[in-house]
Coordinates of C-alpha atoms and ligand atoms in Angstrom, one line a residue:
M147 CA 127.4 23.4 -122.8
K148 CA 129.3 20.8 -121.0
R149 CA 127.0 18.2 -123.0
I150 CA 126.9 20.3 -126.2
L151 CA 131.0 19.5 -125.9
F152 CA 131.1 16.3 -124.7
S153 CA 129.2 15.3 -128.3
I154 CA 131.5 16.8 -130.3
S155 CA 134.3 14.6 -128.6
L156 CA 132.1 11.9 -128.8
V157 CA 131.7 12.2 -132.4
L158 CA 134.9 12.9 -132.9
L159 CA 135.7 9.7 -130.6
I160 CA 133.8 7.1 -133.1
S161 CA 135.4 9.6 -136.4
L162 CA 139.1 8.7 -135.0
Y163 CA 137.8 4.6 -135.0
A164 CA 135.7 4.9 -138.0
K165 CA 138.1 4.2 -141.0
D166 CA 139.0 0.9 -139.3
V167 CA 135.5 0.0 -137.7
F168 CA 132.9 1.2 -140.7
S169 CA 134.2 -0.7 -143.4
Q170 CA 133.8 -4.3 -143.3
T171 CA 133.3 -6.3 -146.3
E172 CA 133.2 -9.7 -147.0
S173 CA 136.2 -10.0 -148.5
S174 CA 137.8 -8.8 -145.2
T175 CA 135.4 -10.5 -142.8
G176 CA 135.8 -13.4 -144.0
I177 CA 132.4 -14.8 -143.1
T178 CA 130.2 -16.4 -145.4
N179 CA 126.9 -17.9 -145.4
R180 CA 126.0 -13.7 -145.7
K181 CA 122.3 -12.5 -146.2
W182 CA 120.0 -9.2 -146.1
W183 CA 118.0 -10.6 -143.1
K184 CA 120.6 -11.2 -141.4
E185 CA 122.5 -7.4 -141.1
A186 CA 119.5 -6.0 -140.8
V187 CA 117.9 -4.1 -137.9
V188 CA 114.0 -4.9 -137.9
Y189 CA 112.1 -2.3 -136.3
Q190 CA 108.1 -2.6 -135.6
I191 CA 105.9 -0.1 -136.6
Y192 CA 102.0 -0.9 -134.3
P193 CA 100.2 0.8 -137.2
R194 CA 96.9 1.7 -134.6
S195 CA 99.2 3.9 -132.2
F196 CA 102.2 5.2 -134.8
K197 CA 100.7 7.9 -136.0
D198 CA 96.9 8.9 -136.7
S199 CA 96.9 11.2 -140.5
D200 CA 92.8 11.9 -140.3
G201 CA 91.4 12.6 -137.0
D202 CA 89.9 9.7 -136.1
G203 CA 91.9 9.1 -133.4
I204 CA 93.3 6.0 -134.8
G205 CA 96.8 5.7 -136.5
D206 CA 96.8 5.1 -140.4
L207 CA 98.9 3.8 -143.1
K208 CA 99.1 7.7 -144.0
G209 CA 100.3 8.7 -141.2
I210 CA 103.7 6.1 -141.2
I211 CA 103.7 7.6 -145.2
S212 CA 104.2 10.7 -143.6
K213 CA 106.7 9.6 -140.8
L214 CA 108.7 8.1 -143.8
D215 CA 112.3 10.3 -142.7
Y216 CA 112.2 9.9 -139.2
I217 CA 111.2 5.6 -140.0
K218 CA 115.3 6.3 -142.4
S219 CA 116.6 8.2 -139.8
L220 CA 116.5 5.1 -136.9
G221 CA 119.1 4.2 -139.8
I222 CA 117.3 0.3 -139.4
D223 CA 116.1 -1.3 -142.5
V224 CA 113.0 -2.9 -142.1
V225 CA 109.5 -2.4 -141.2
W226 CA 107.2 -4.8 -139.3
L227 CA 103.8 -4.0 -140.2
N228 CA 101.2 -5.8 -137.1
P229 CA 98.5 -6.5 -139.6
I230 CA 96.3 -3.9 -141.3
Y231 CA 94.1 -6.6 -143.5
S232 CA 90.0 -5.8 -143.2
S233 CA 89.0 -6.8 -139.7
P234 CA 86.7 -6.0 -137.2
N235 CA 89.0 -5.2 -135.0
D236 CA 88.4 -8.0 -132.3
D237 CA 92.1 -8.0 -131.7
N238 CA 93.4 -5.1 -133.1
G239 CA 93.8 -6.9 -136.8
Y240 CA 95.0 -10.5 -135.8
D241 CA 91.7 -11.7 -136.8
V242 CA 92.0 -10.6 -140.2
S243 CA 88.2 -10.4 -142.4
D244 CA 90.0 -10.3 -145.4
Y245 CA 93.3 -11.4 -146.4
R246 CA 93.6 -9.2 -150.2
N247 CA 92.1 -5.5 -148.1
I248 CA 93.1 -2.8 -145.8
M249 CA 91.6 -2.6 -142.9
K250 CA 89.4 0.8 -143.2
D251 CA 90.8 2.7 -140.2
F252 CA 94.2 2.2 -142.0
G253 CA 92.7 3.4 -145.4
T254 CA 93.4 2.2 -148.8
M255 CA 95.0 -0.4 -151.2
A256 CA 95.7 3.0 -152.8
D257 CA 97.5 4.2 -149.5
F258 CA 99.5 1.2 -148.9
D259 CA 101.3 0.8 -152.0
S260 CA 102.4 4.4 -151.5
L261 CA 103.6 4.0 -148.7
V262 CA 105.8 0.3 -150.1
K263 CA 107.1 3.0 -153.0
G264 CA 107.9 4.7 -150.1
M265 CA 109.7 3.0 -147.9
H266 CA 111.8 1.6 -151.3
A267 CA 112.5 4.4 -151.9
R268 CA 114.1 4.9 -148.7
G269 CA 115.9 1.9 -149.0
I270 CA 113.3 0.3 -146.5
K271 CA 112.0 -3.3 -146.7
L272 CA 108.7 -4.3 -145.3
V273 CA 107.9 -7.7 -143.6
M274 CA 104.1 -8.2 -143.2
D275 CA 101.8 -9.8 -140.3
L276 CA 100.7 -12.9 -142.3
V277 CA 97.7 -14.2 -139.2
V278 CA 97.2 -18.1 -140.7
N279 CA 96.5 -19.8 -137.3
H280 CA 93.0 -18.3 -137.4
S281 CA 91.2 -16.1 -139.9
S282 CA 88.5 -13.7 -138.1
D283 CA 84.9 -15.4 -137.9
E284 CA 83.3 -12.7 -139.6
H285 CA 85.7 -13.9 -142.5
E286 CA 83.5 -14.7 -145.8
W287 CA 85.6 -18.4 -145.1
F288 CA 83.6 -19.0 -141.7
K289 CA 80.9 -17.7 -142.6
Q290 CA 80.1 -20.3 -144.8
S291 CA 82.2 -22.8 -142.7
R292 CA 79.3 -22.1 -139.9
S293 CA 76.5 -22.2 -142.1
S294 CA 75.5 -25.5 -142.6
R295 CA 77.5 -28.9 -142.2
T296 CA 77.5 -30.0 -145.5
N297 CA 79.2 -26.4 -146.9
P298 CA 82.3 -26.6 -148.9
Y299 CA 83.5 -24.4 -146.6
R300 CA 82.8 -26.8 -143.8
N301 CA 86.4 -28.5 -143.2
Y302 CA 87.8 -25.0 -143.7
Y303 CA 88.0 -24.5 -139.9
H304 CA 87.8 -27.0 -136.9
W305 CA 84.1 -28.3 -136.1
W306 CA 83.5 -31.2 -133.7
N307 CA 79.5 -31.7 -133.9
A308 CA 77.8 -31.7 -131.1
D309 CA 76.4 -35.5 -131.5
R310 CA 79.8 -37.5 -130.5
G311 CA 79.3 -35.6 -127.4
K312 CA 81.4 -33.2 -126.0
P313 CA 85.2 -32.5 -127.4
A314 CA 88.2 -33.2 -125.1
P315 CA 88.9 -29.8 -123.8
R316 CA 91.5 -27.4 -125.2
Y317 CA 93.0 -24.4 -123.8
S318 CA 92.1 -20.5 -125.4
L319 CA 94.5 -18.2 -124.3
F320 CA 91.7 -14.8 -124.6
D321 CA 88.2 -16.6 -124.0
V322 CA 86.3 -15.7 -121.2
N323 CA 86.2 -18.6 -119.8
H324 CA 89.4 -20.4 -121.5
D325 CA 86.9 -22.8 -123.3
A326 CA 88.2 -23.2 -127.1
W327 CA 85.2 -24.7 -128.2
K328 CA 82.4 -22.4 -129.1
Y329 CA 78.8 -24.1 -129.6
D330 CA 76.8 -23.1 -132.3
S331 CA 73.9 -23.5 -132.5
L332 CA 73.1 -23.1 -135.9
T333 CA 75.1 -26.5 -136.7
D334 CA 74.4 -28.0 -132.9
A335 CA 78.8 -28.2 -133.1
Y336 CA 81.4 -26.6 -131.4
Y337 CA 84.1 -24.6 -133.3
L338 CA 87.6 -24.6 -132.4
H339 CA 89.4 -20.9 -131.6
Y340 CA 92.6 -20.7 -129.2
F341 CA 92.7 -17.4 -128.9
S342 CA 89.3 -15.5 -129.2
R343 CA 85.7 -16.6 -130.4
K344 CA 86.1 -14.1 -132.8
Q345 CA 89.1 -15.9 -133.7
P346 CA 88.5 -19.7 -134.9
D347 CA 91.5 -22.0 -136.0
L348 CA 91.6 -22.8 -139.9
N349 CA 91.7 -26.3 -140.8
W350 CA 95.9 -26.9 -142.5
E351 CA 94.9 -29.8 -142.8
N352 CA 92.5 -29.2 -145.2
P353 CA 94.9 -29.0 -148.7
Q354 CA 92.7 -26.0 -150.0
V355 CA 93.0 -23.6 -147.0
R356 CA 96.8 -24.3 -147.7
M357 CA 96.4 -23.2 -151.1
E358 CA 94.2 -20.2 -150.6
V359 CA 96.6 -19.3 -147.8
F360 CA 99.8 -20.0 -150.7
D361 CA 98.2 -17.8 -153.1
I362 CA 97.4 -14.1 -150.3
M363 CA 101.3 -14.6 -149.9
K364 CA 101.8 -14.4 -153.4
F365 CA 99.5 -11.7 -154.2
W366 CA 101.4 -10.0 -151.3
A367 CA 105.1 -11.0 -152.4
D368 CA 103.9 -9.4 -155.5
K369 CA 103.1 -6.4 -154.5
G370 CA 106.8 -6.2 -154.1
I371 CA 107.3 -7.1 -150.4
D372 CA 110.0 -8.3 -148.9
G373 CA 108.9 -10.9 -145.9
F374 CA 106.0 -12.3 -143.8
R375 CA 106.3 -12.6 -140.0
L376 CA 104.0 -16.1 -139.4
D377 CA 102.1 -14.9 -136.3
A378 CA 101.6 -17.8 -133.9
F379 CA 102.0 -20.8 -137.0
Q380 CA 104.0 -22.9 -134.6
F381 CA 100.1 -23.9 -133.0
A382 CA 98.9 -24.7 -136.7
A383 CA 99.0 -28.1 -136.5
K384 CA 96.8 -30.3 -134.6
D385 CA 96.1 -33.6 -134.3
T386 CA 92.9 -33.5 -135.7
S387 CA 91.1 -36.4 -133.6
F388 CA 91.6 -33.6 -130.9
P389 CA 92.2 -36.7 -127.8
A390 CA 92.4 -35.3 -124.7
F391 CA 94.8 -34.4 -122.4
P392 CA 96.2 -35.2 -119.5
A393 CA 94.6 -32.6 -116.5
G394 CA 96.7 -29.7 -115.5
Y395 CA 97.4 -29.7 -119.6
E396 CA 96.7 -26.0 -119.7
K397 CA 99.5 -24.4 -117.6
R398 CA 101.5 -25.7 -119.7
F399 CA 99.7 -26.0 -123.2
Q400 CA 102.6 -24.6 -125.7
L401 CA 104.1 -28.2 -124.6
Y402 CA 100.6 -29.6 -126.4
Y403 CA 99.7 -27.7 -129.1
A404 CA 102.9 -26.3 -130.7
M405 CA 105.0 -27.8 -133.5
G406 CA 101.6 -30.9 -134.1
P407 CA 101.7 -32.7 -136.4
H408 CA 102.7 -31.9 -140.4
L409 CA 103.7 -28.3 -139.2
H410 CA 107.4 -28.9 -141.0
D411 CA 105.3 -30.5 -144.2
Y412 CA 103.4 -27.2 -144.7
L413 CA 106.6 -24.8 -144.1
K414 CA 108.4 -27.1 -146.7
E415 CA 105.4 -26.9 -148.9
M416 CA 105.1 -23.2 -148.5
N417 CA 109.1 -22.7 -149.2
K418 CA 108.5 -24.5 -152.5
E419 CA 105.3 -22.6 -153.3
V420 CA 106.2 -18.8 -151.8
F421 CA 109.5 -18.2 -150.0
S422 CA 111.9 -19.9 -152.9
K423 CA 110.0 -18.6 -155.5
Y424 CA 110.7 -14.3 -153.7
D425 CA 113.3 -12.8 -152.1
V426 CA 112.0 -12.4 -148.9
M427 CA 112.5 -12.8 -145.9
S428 CA 110.2 -14.9 -143.3
V429 CA 110.1 -15.2 -139.4
A430 CA 108.0 -17.6 -137.2
E431 CA 106.5 -16.7 -133.4
G432 CA 107.4 -18.9 -131.7
A433 CA 110.4 -21.5 -131.7
G434 CA 108.7 -24.5 -130.4
N435 CA 109.7 -26.5 -127.0
S436 CA 113.0 -27.0 -127.4
F437 CA 116.4 -26.6 -129.3
E438 CA 115.5 -29.2 -131.6
D439 CA 112.7 -27.5 -132.7
A440 CA 113.6 -24.8 -133.3
H441 CA 116.8 -26.0 -135.3
D442 CA 113.9 -27.7 -137.8
L443 CA 112.2 -24.7 -138.3
V444 CA 115.4 -22.7 -139.4
D445 CA 118.7 -25.1 -140.9
P446 CA 118.7 -23.4 -144.0
V447 CA 119.0 -27.0 -145.3
R448 CA 115.1 -28.1 -143.6
K449 CA 113.7 -25.4 -146.7
E450 CA 111.4 -23.9 -144.2
L451 CA 111.5 -20.4 -142.2
N452 CA 115.2 -17.5 -142.0
M453 CA 114.4 -17.5 -138.9
A454 CA 112.0 -17.5 -135.4
Y455 CA 111.3 -16.2 -132.5
A456 CA 112.0 -17.7 -129.2
F457 CA 110.4 -16.6 -126.1
E458 CA 112.3 -17.3 -122.9
G459 CA 114.5 -14.8 -122.6
V460 CA 111.7 -12.8 -123.6
D461 CA 109.5 -14.4 -120.4
I462 CA 112.1 -13.8 -117.9
A463 CA 110.7 -10.5 -116.9
K464 CA 108.7 -10.4 -114.0
P465 CA 106.7 -8.2 -111.9
Q466 CA 109.1 -9.3 -108.8
G467 CA 111.6 -8.6 -110.7
Y468 CA 114.5 -10.8 -112.6
R469 CA 117.8 -12.2 -112.1
L470 CA 120.7 -11.2 -114.5
L471 CA 122.2 -14.5 -113.6
H472 CA 118.8 -16.3 -115.4
F473 CA 119.1 -13.8 -118.2
K474 CA 122.7 -14.0 -119.1
E475 CA 122.3 -18.4 -118.7
V476 CA 119.2 -18.0 -120.9
F477 CA 120.8 -15.5 -123.8
S478 CA 123.9 -17.4 -123.6
R479 CA 122.1 -21.3 -124.3
W480 CA 119.8 -19.9 -127.5
D481 CA 123.7 -18.4 -129.0
S482 CA 125.4 -21.2 -128.3
A483 CA 122.8 -23.5 -129.6
F484 CA 122.6 -21.4 -132.8
A485 CA 126.2 -20.7 -132.8
K486 CA 126.6 -23.1 -136.7
N487 CA 123.7 -23.8 -137.8
G488 CA 120.6 -21.4 -138.2
W489 CA 119.2 -18.0 -137.5
L490 CA 117.3 -16.2 -134.8
S491 CA 115.5 -12.8 -134.1
I492 CA 116.8 -11.0 -130.7
F493 CA 114.2 -9.0 -129.1
L494 CA 113.0 -8.2 -125.6
S495 CA 109.5 -6.5 -126.2
N496 CA 106.9 -6.7 -129.0
H497 CA 103.5 -5.3 -128.6
D498 CA 102.5 -8.5 -127.3
Q499 CA 104.7 -7.4 -123.9
A500 CA 105.3 -3.7 -121.7
R501 CA 107.3 -1.2 -122.6
L502 CA 110.8 -2.9 -122.6
V503 CA 112.7 0.0 -119.6
S504 CA 109.7 -1.1 -117.6
R505 CA 109.6 -4.2 -117.9
F506 CA 113.9 -5.7 -118.0
G507 CA 115.1 -2.3 -117.1
N508 CA 113.8 0.9 -114.6
D509 CA 111.7 3.5 -115.9
S510 CA 112.2 5.4 -112.4
P511 CA 113.0 9.2 -113.9
A512 CA 117.1 8.8 -112.7
F513 CA 117.3 5.3 -114.6
R514 CA 114.9 5.3 -117.2
E515 CA 117.4 6.8 -119.8
L516 CA 120.2 4.6 -118.6
S517 CA 118.4 1.4 -118.6
A518 CA 116.5 2.3 -122.3
K519 CA 119.7 3.0 -123.6
M520 CA 121.9 0.1 -121.2
L521 CA 119.4 -2.3 -122.9
A522 CA 118.9 -1.6 -126.5
T523 CA 122.6 -2.5 -126.1
F524 CA 122.5 -5.9 -125.7
I525 CA 119.9 -5.9 -127.8
M526 CA 122.0 -4.4 -131.4
T527 CA 125.8 -6.5 -129.9
M528 CA 124.3 -10.0 -129.9
R529 CA 123.8 -12.5 -132.7
G530 CA 120.2 -12.3 -134.3
T531 CA 118.4 -10.2 -135.6
P532 CA 117.6 -7.4 -134.0
F533 CA 114.0 -6.0 -133.3
F534 CA 113.0 -3.1 -132.1
Y535 CA 109.7 -1.9 -131.0
N536 CA 108.8 1.3 -131.7
G537 CA 108.9 4.1 -129.3
D538 CA 112.1 2.3 -127.4
E539 CA 114.6 4.0 -129.6
L540 CA 112.5 7.3 -127.2
G541 CA 112.8 4.7 -123.8
M542 CA 108.8 5.0 -123.4
T543 CA 107.5 3.6 -120.3
N544 CA 104.0 1.7 -119.6
I545 CA 100.9 4.2 -118.7
R546 CA 100.0 1.5 -116.0
F547 CA 96.7 1.7 -116.0
T548 CA 94.6 1.2 -112.6
K549 CA 90.9 0.9 -114.1
I550 CA 89.8 -1.9 -116.1
Q551 CA 87.7 0.6 -118.4
D552 CA 91.2 2.0 -119.9
Y553 CA 91.8 -1.1 -121.3
R554 CA 91.5 -1.6 -125.3
D555 CA 93.1 -5.0 -125.0
M556 CA 90.3 -7.7 -125.1
S557 CA 92.7 -10.0 -123.7
I558 CA 93.1 -8.6 -121.1
I559 CA 89.2 -7.8 -121.1
N560 CA 88.5 -11.0 -121.1
E561 CA 90.7 -12.1 -118.2
Y562 CA 88.9 -9.0 -115.8
Q563 CA 85.6 -11.0 -116.4
H564 CA 87.0 -14.2 -115.9
Q565 CA 89.3 -12.9 -112.9
K566 CA 85.0 -11.9 -111.6
N567 CA 84.0 -14.9 -112.3
I568 CA 85.8 -17.4 -110.3
H569 CA 85.7 -14.6 -107.8
A570 CA 89.0 -13.8 -108.1
D571 CA 91.0 -11.0 -106.7
T572 CA 90.4 -8.5 -109.6
L573 CA 92.2 -5.7 -107.7
K574 CA 95.6 -7.9 -107.6
F575 CA 95.1 -8.4 -110.7
L576 CA 94.8 -4.5 -112.1
E577 CA 98.3 -4.0 -110.1
L578 CA 100.0 -7.3 -111.9
E579 CA 98.8 -5.9 -115.1
K580 CA 100.6 -2.6 -114.4
F581 CA 103.5 -4.4 -114.9
E582 CA 102.7 -7.0 -118.0
S583 CA 99.6 -6.0 -119.9
R584 CA 100.1 -5.6 -124.0
D585 CA 98.6 -1.7 -123.7
N586 CA 101.2 -0.8 -121.9
G587 CA 103.0 -0.7 -125.1
R588 CA 100.1 0.3 -127.1
T589 CA 99.7 3.9 -126.3
P590 CA 100.4 6.5 -128.7
F591 CA 103.7 6.9 -130.0
Q592 CA 105.6 10.2 -128.2
W593 CA 105.6 12.8 -131.6
D594 CA 105.8 15.8 -129.7
N595 CA 104.6 18.0 -126.6
S596 CA 101.3 18.8 -128.5
A597 CA 98.2 17.8 -127.6
N598 CA 98.0 14.1 -127.9
A599 CA 101.4 13.6 -128.4
G600 CA 101.4 15.2 -131.5
F601 CA 100.1 11.8 -132.5
T602 CA 96.0 12.4 -133.2
V603 CA 94.1 15.6 -133.3
G604 CA 91.0 14.0 -132.5
I605 CA 90.5 10.9 -128.9
P606 CA 92.8 8.9 -129.1
W607 CA 91.6 5.3 -129.6
I608 CA 94.0 4.4 -126.5
Q609 CA 95.0 7.3 -123.8
V610 CA 98.2 8.2 -124.5
N611 CA 101.0 8.4 -121.6
P612 CA 100.8 11.5 -120.0
N613 CA 104.4 11.6 -119.4
Y614 CA 104.9 12.7 -123.3
K615 CA 105.3 15.8 -122.4
Y616 CA 109.0 14.9 -121.5
I617 CA 109.5 11.8 -123.4
N618 CA 108.9 12.7 -127.1
A619 CA 110.9 12.7 -130.3
A620 CA 110.8 16.2 -130.8
I621 CA 112.4 17.2 -127.6
E622 CA 115.3 14.1 -128.0
E623 CA 115.5 14.7 -131.9
N624 CA 117.2 18.0 -130.4
D625 CA 119.6 16.3 -127.6
P626 CA 122.8 14.7 -129.1
N627 CA 122.2 12.7 -126.2
S628 CA 119.4 11.4 -125.9
C629 CA 117.7 7.7 -126.3
L630 CA 117.2 8.5 -129.8
N631 CA 119.7 9.7 -130.4
Y632 CA 122.2 6.8 -129.1
F633 CA 119.9 4.3 -130.4
R634 CA 121.2 5.5 -134.1
N635 CA 124.2 5.5 -132.7
L636 CA 124.0 1.9 -131.7
V637 CA 122.2 0.9 -135.4
K638 CA 125.6 2.6 -137.4
L639 CA 127.5 0.4 -135.3
R640 CA 126.2 -2.7 -136.1
K641 CA 125.7 -2.0 -139.8
N642 CA 129.0 -1.0 -139.9
N643 CA 130.5 -3.8 -138.2
L644 CA 129.4 -7.1 -139.4
V645 CA 131.2 -8.9 -136.2
L646 CA 128.6 -7.8 -134.2
V647 CA 126.2 -9.8 -136.3
Y648 CA 128.0 -13.0 -137.1
G649 CA 131.5 -12.9 -134.8
K650 CA 131.8 -15.4 -131.7
Y651 CA 130.0 -14.3 -128.8
K652 CA 131.6 -15.2 -125.7
L653 CA 130.5 -14.5 -121.7
L654 CA 132.8 -13.2 -119.3
D655 CA 132.9 -12.9 -116.0
K656 CA 130.0 -15.0 -115.8
D657 CA 129.0 -15.4 -111.7
N658 CA 127.8 -11.4 -112.0
P659 CA 125.0 -11.3 -110.8
N660 CA 124.7 -7.6 -111.1
V661 CA 127.3 -7.3 -114.9
Y662 CA 126.3 -8.8 -118.4
A663 CA 129.9 -8.4 -119.9
Y664 CA 131.0 -10.3 -123.3
T665 CA 133.1 -9.9 -125.9
R666 CA 131.9 -10.8 -130.2
E667 CA 135.1 -11.6 -132.0
G668 CA 135.4 -12.0 -136.0
E669 CA 138.4 -12.1 -138.6
G670 CA 140.9 -10.0 -136.3
K671 CA 138.6 -7.9 -134.8
K672 CA 136.9 -7.8 -130.7
F673 CA 134.7 -6.0 -129.4
L674 CA 133.9 -6.7 -125.7
I675 CA 129.9 -5.5 -124.3
I676 CA 130.1 -4.6 -120.7
L677 CA 126.2 -4.0 -119.4
N678 CA 125.5 -3.1 -115.6
F679 CA 121.9 -4.2 -115.0
S680 CA 121.6 -2.4 -111.2
A681 CA 120.6 0.3 -110.1
T682 CA 123.7 0.5 -108.5
N683 CA 127.9 0.6 -108.6
A684 CA 128.6 -2.5 -109.7
Q685 CA 132.3 -4.0 -110.2
T686 CA 133.6 -6.2 -113.2
H687 CA 136.4 -8.4 -113.3
V688 CA 136.1 -9.2 -117.5
G689 CA 140.3 -10.0 -117.4
V690 CA 141.3 -7.8 -120.1
A691 CA 142.8 -4.2 -120.1
I692 CA 139.9 -1.8 -121.3
Q693 CA 140.7 0.7 -123.7
N694 CA 138.9 2.2 -126.8
I695 CA 135.1 3.1 -125.4
L696 CA 133.4 3.6 -129.5
L697 CA 130.0 3.7 -127.7
S698 CA 128.9 4.2 -124.1
N699 CA 125.3 5.6 -122.3
Y700 CA 127.2 7.8 -119.2
N701 CA 128.3 11.0 -121.1
D702 CA 131.7 11.3 -119.7
N703 CA 133.4 8.4 -120.8
N704 CA 135.7 10.0 -123.7
D705 CA 137.9 10.6 -120.8
R706 CA 137.7 7.4 -119.4
K707 CA 141.3 5.6 -119.6
V708 CA 140.8 1.9 -117.8
R709 CA 143.8 0.4 -118.4
Q710 CA 143.5 -2.4 -115.9
P711 CA 140.6 -6.0 -116.4
V712 CA 138.9 -4.7 -113.3
I713 CA 136.3 -2.0 -113.7
V714 CA 133.9 -0.2 -111.4
L715 CA 130.4 0.8 -113.2
R716 CA 128.3 3.3 -113.0
P717 CA 124.3 2.6 -112.4
Y718 CA 123.5 0.4 -115.3
E719 CA 126.2 1.6 -117.1
A720 CA 127.2 0.8 -120.9
L721 CA 130.2 0.0 -122.6
I722 CA 131.3 -1.1 -126.0
C723 CA 135.0 -1.0 -126.2
L724 CA 137.3 -2.4 -129.4
L725 CA 139.9 -4.6 -128.4
K726 CA 141.5 -5.1 -131.2
Ligands
GLC876 C1 100.1 -13.4 -132.0 C2 100.0 -11.5 -131.8 C3 99.2 -10.8 -130.8 C4 98.2 -11.9 -131.4 C5 98.3 -13.6 -131.0 C6 96.4 -14.3 -132.1 O1 100.4 -13.6 -130.6 O2 101.2 -11.1 -132.0 O3 99.1 -10.0 -131.2 O4 96.6 -11.5 -130.2 O5 98.8 -14.1 -132.2 O6 96.6 -13.5 -133.2

């Protein structure tokens, strides 16, 4: 009863401000350079784990179609779909064998067309993953390329003939020996693969490769999609003389690999050939090694990409915890570097990370919901385009597999083997992966408390997290104070307040080790956001009287009248206040 009363009062409270807060237009804010992709909230769907429609245990396009009303109900504007192209699935679709077809597990091109139609009918845009740093070794190009040294496709990839000796070492992220050169006896040569052996790197120096990729992009853009996420693209350009790197380079391989020669030329060409001809957004995975690199990718005058996502923030979480002071410093630094020019996406999780609440929050029963809501508050009130990963809106948690047999991610399986080969402590490795592994974020979406969380009637391709019994969309749908409904309120608040998108960011109470407080201000409006990142009470001095609490993750803040500039926050408490 108390809960219901609170919810009614929260709705009343929000509607009190609704007129004022939810009605800004460009002319009233004076904001220039508005773009739909800056104002959008992006929801990432991992198709393999979202919803299975045919009982084979693997999520598919029809499954997504059946959940479009749910997706719409989140209030998001854009869906980013992980790769759905034909693939032998060495890396769950990041190894494409046919860029113009749909992976059999996921359905057909007709399903894809219905998906786009269904999304557009609901006002949702679709961003596709573009995986063109490498293809699958089962792509026709590679089959041709490896068949002989003189094949016309030979230069689609990077080959090093063994008569020249062994090439200088390159580090592979997913290879069992971390060796990026794979010897192929068929032509007595090595080919390059920065990721797995089944993901040979394409040769971007070859203009034919570039034209092929641009054609593929046009094929999808002509089908009506609304954008591309460029997978691992900062690694696409290489110094093809393959010089030796200093010893130990592999510990900082990004420094050597990212932003190679001509990368910007390739992006400019891509922009001219594709982006400039369609109303599509573009986002790069990775933002180079410096702000300068990042700006060079996204400054609009350069006509390359719309935005990039940087890893510095998302990499802060460590198994032993992280320092909030560090977190604040990183996000404030990135914000100020892009305050005037360029644009970034803002995110703390995706399919390459473990779960948001388990990495950056606290997934113990007492704090899971509070901290999941607090982290969502952070993402939705920062400058940049928010990217939110499916399941995080429910506060889904890490599964914490204990045995290697439970894992499906080839990068973990190969690394486990590597650890064994070098006689490292595999138990220690497995312990670390309980925190870090990508499979933590890839367990099936938890729809309800029926068998397999309502994800499939078959055997799921990866285990369902047993906590689906009490963490699932159906339960949260009916609870006005759930993570899910809190997320919807946050999206609404952001969508209706351009100042949260474009406004000036100012860090307050900078040296506070537990509380992250900041204002977002622009054109007559000022929001104050206060977030307690700790599991204990914490005090903050924000220098202004706290009033007009618009949204909070505790259920009693409608009674809270804090007129003084010092406030004691409860564990993981999050407040959004309207100061003017
Ligand atoms: C990107 C993807 C990741 C994939 C890798 C190779 O980092 O996000 O999932 O494994 O590229 O394509």
